[in-house]
PDB file of C-alpha atoms in Angstrom:
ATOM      1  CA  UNK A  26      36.118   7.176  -2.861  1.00  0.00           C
ATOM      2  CA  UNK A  27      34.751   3.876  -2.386  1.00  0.00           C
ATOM      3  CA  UNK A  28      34.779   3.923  -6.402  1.00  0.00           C
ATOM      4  CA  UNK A  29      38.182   3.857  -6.484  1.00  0.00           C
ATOM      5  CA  UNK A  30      38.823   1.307  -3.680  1.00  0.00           C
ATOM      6  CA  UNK A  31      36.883  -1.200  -5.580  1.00  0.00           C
ATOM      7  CA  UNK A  32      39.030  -0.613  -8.657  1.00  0.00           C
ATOM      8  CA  UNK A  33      42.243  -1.044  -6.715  1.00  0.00           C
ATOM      9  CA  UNK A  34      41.151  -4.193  -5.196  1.00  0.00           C
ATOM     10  CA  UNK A  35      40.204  -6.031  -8.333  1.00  0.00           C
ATOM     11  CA  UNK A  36      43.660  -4.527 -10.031  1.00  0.00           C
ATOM     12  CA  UNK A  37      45.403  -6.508  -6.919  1.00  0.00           C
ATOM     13  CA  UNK A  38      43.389  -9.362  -7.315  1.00  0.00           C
ATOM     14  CA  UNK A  39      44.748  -9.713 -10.945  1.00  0.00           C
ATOM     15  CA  UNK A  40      47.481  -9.008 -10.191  1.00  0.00           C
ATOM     16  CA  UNK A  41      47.421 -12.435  -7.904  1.00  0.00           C
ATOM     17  CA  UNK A  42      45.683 -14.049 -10.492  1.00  0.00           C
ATOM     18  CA  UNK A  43      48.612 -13.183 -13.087  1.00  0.00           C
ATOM     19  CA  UNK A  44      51.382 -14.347 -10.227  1.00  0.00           C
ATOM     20  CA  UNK A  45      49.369 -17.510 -10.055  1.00  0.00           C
ATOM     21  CA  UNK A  46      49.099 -18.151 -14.105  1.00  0.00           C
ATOM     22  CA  UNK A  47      53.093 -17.753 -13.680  1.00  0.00           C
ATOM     23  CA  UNK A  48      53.210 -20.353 -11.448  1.00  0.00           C
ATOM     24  CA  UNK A  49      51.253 -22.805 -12.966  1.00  0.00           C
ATOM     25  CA  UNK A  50      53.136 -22.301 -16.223  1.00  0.00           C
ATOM     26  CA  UNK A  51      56.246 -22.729 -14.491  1.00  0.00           C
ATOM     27  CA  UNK A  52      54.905 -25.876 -12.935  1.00  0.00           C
ATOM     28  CA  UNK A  53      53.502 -27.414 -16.155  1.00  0.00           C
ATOM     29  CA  UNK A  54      50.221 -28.100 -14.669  1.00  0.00           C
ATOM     30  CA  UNK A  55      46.498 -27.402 -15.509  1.00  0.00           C
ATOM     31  CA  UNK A  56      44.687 -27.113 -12.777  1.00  0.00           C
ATOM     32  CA  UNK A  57      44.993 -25.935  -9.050  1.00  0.00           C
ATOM     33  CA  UNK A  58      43.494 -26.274  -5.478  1.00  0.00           C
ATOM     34  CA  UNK A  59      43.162 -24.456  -2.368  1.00  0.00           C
ATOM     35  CA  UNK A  60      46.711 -25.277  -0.785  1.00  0.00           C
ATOM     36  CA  UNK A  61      48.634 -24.027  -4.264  1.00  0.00           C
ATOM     37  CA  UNK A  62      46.664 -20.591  -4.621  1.00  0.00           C
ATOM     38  CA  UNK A  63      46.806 -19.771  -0.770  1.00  0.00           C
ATOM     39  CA  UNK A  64      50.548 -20.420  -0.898  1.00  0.00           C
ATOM     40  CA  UNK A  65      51.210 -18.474  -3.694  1.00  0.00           C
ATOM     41  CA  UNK A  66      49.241 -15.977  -2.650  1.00  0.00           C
ATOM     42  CA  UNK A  67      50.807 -15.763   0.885  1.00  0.00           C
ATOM     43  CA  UNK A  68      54.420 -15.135  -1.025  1.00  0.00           C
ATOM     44  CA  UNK A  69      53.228 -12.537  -3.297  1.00  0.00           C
ATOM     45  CA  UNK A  70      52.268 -10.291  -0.232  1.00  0.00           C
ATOM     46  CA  UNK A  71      48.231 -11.377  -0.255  1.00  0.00           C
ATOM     47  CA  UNK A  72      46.344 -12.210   2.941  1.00  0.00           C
ATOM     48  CA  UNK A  73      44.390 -15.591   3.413  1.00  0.00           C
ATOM     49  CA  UNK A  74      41.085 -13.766   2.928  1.00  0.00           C
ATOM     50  CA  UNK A  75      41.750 -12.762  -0.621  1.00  0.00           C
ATOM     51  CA  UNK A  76      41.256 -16.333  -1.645  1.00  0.00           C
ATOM     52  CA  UNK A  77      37.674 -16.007  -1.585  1.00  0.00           C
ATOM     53  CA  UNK A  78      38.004 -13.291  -3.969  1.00  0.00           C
ATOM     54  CA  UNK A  79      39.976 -15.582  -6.229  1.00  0.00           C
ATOM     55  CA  UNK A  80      38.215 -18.385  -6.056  1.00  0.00           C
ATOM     56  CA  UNK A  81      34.950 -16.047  -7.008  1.00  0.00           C
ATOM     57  CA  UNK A  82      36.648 -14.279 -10.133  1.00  0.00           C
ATOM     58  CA  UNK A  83      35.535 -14.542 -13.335  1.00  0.00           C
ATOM     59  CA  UNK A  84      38.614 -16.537 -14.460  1.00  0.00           C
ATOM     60  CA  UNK A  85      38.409 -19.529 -11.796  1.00  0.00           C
ATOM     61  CA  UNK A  86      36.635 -22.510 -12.801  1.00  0.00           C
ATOM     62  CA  UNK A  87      35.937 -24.905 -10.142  1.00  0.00           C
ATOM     63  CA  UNK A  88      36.500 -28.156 -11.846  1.00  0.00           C
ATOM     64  CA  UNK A  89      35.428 -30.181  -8.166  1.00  0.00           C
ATOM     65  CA  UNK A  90      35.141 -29.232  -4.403  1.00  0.00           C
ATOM     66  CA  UNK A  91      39.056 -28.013  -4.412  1.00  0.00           C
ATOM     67  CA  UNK A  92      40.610 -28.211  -7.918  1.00  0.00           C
ATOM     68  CA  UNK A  93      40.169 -25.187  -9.721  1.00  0.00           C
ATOM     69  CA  UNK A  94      41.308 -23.979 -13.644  1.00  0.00           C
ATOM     70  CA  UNK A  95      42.463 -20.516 -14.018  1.00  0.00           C
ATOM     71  CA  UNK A  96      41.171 -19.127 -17.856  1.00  0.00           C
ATOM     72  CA  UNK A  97      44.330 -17.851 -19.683  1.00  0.00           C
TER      73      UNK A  97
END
């Protein structure tokens, strides 16, 4: 069971990292920080804590201390 928790977590964690590649597209910009992904996240139904989780997948780069690029 806890198997298929784990995969249901990190399928709703990309699914927040696609909803934030969206955004930045939409915005025409290149990299992000904390404020941008929390408030997209908030609007796509996430919680506050799931930014961590961002923040640590494999597709965040932290460029400084809060700017961040998103691999596309």
């Amino acid at each position: 069971m806890r198997h298929t928790q784990l995969n249901y977590e990190i399928t709703e964690i990309d699914t927040y990292l696609g909803i934030i590649k969206a955004e930045i597209i939409a915005e025409y910009i290149d990299t992000i920080d904390r404020a941008f992904i929390k408030e997209v996240l908030l609007r796509a139904g996430g919680k506050v804590a799931d930014i961590d989780t961002i923040l640590k997948h494999d597709a965040v780069k932290e460029i400084d201390d809060d700017m961040f690029y998103i691999k596309k």
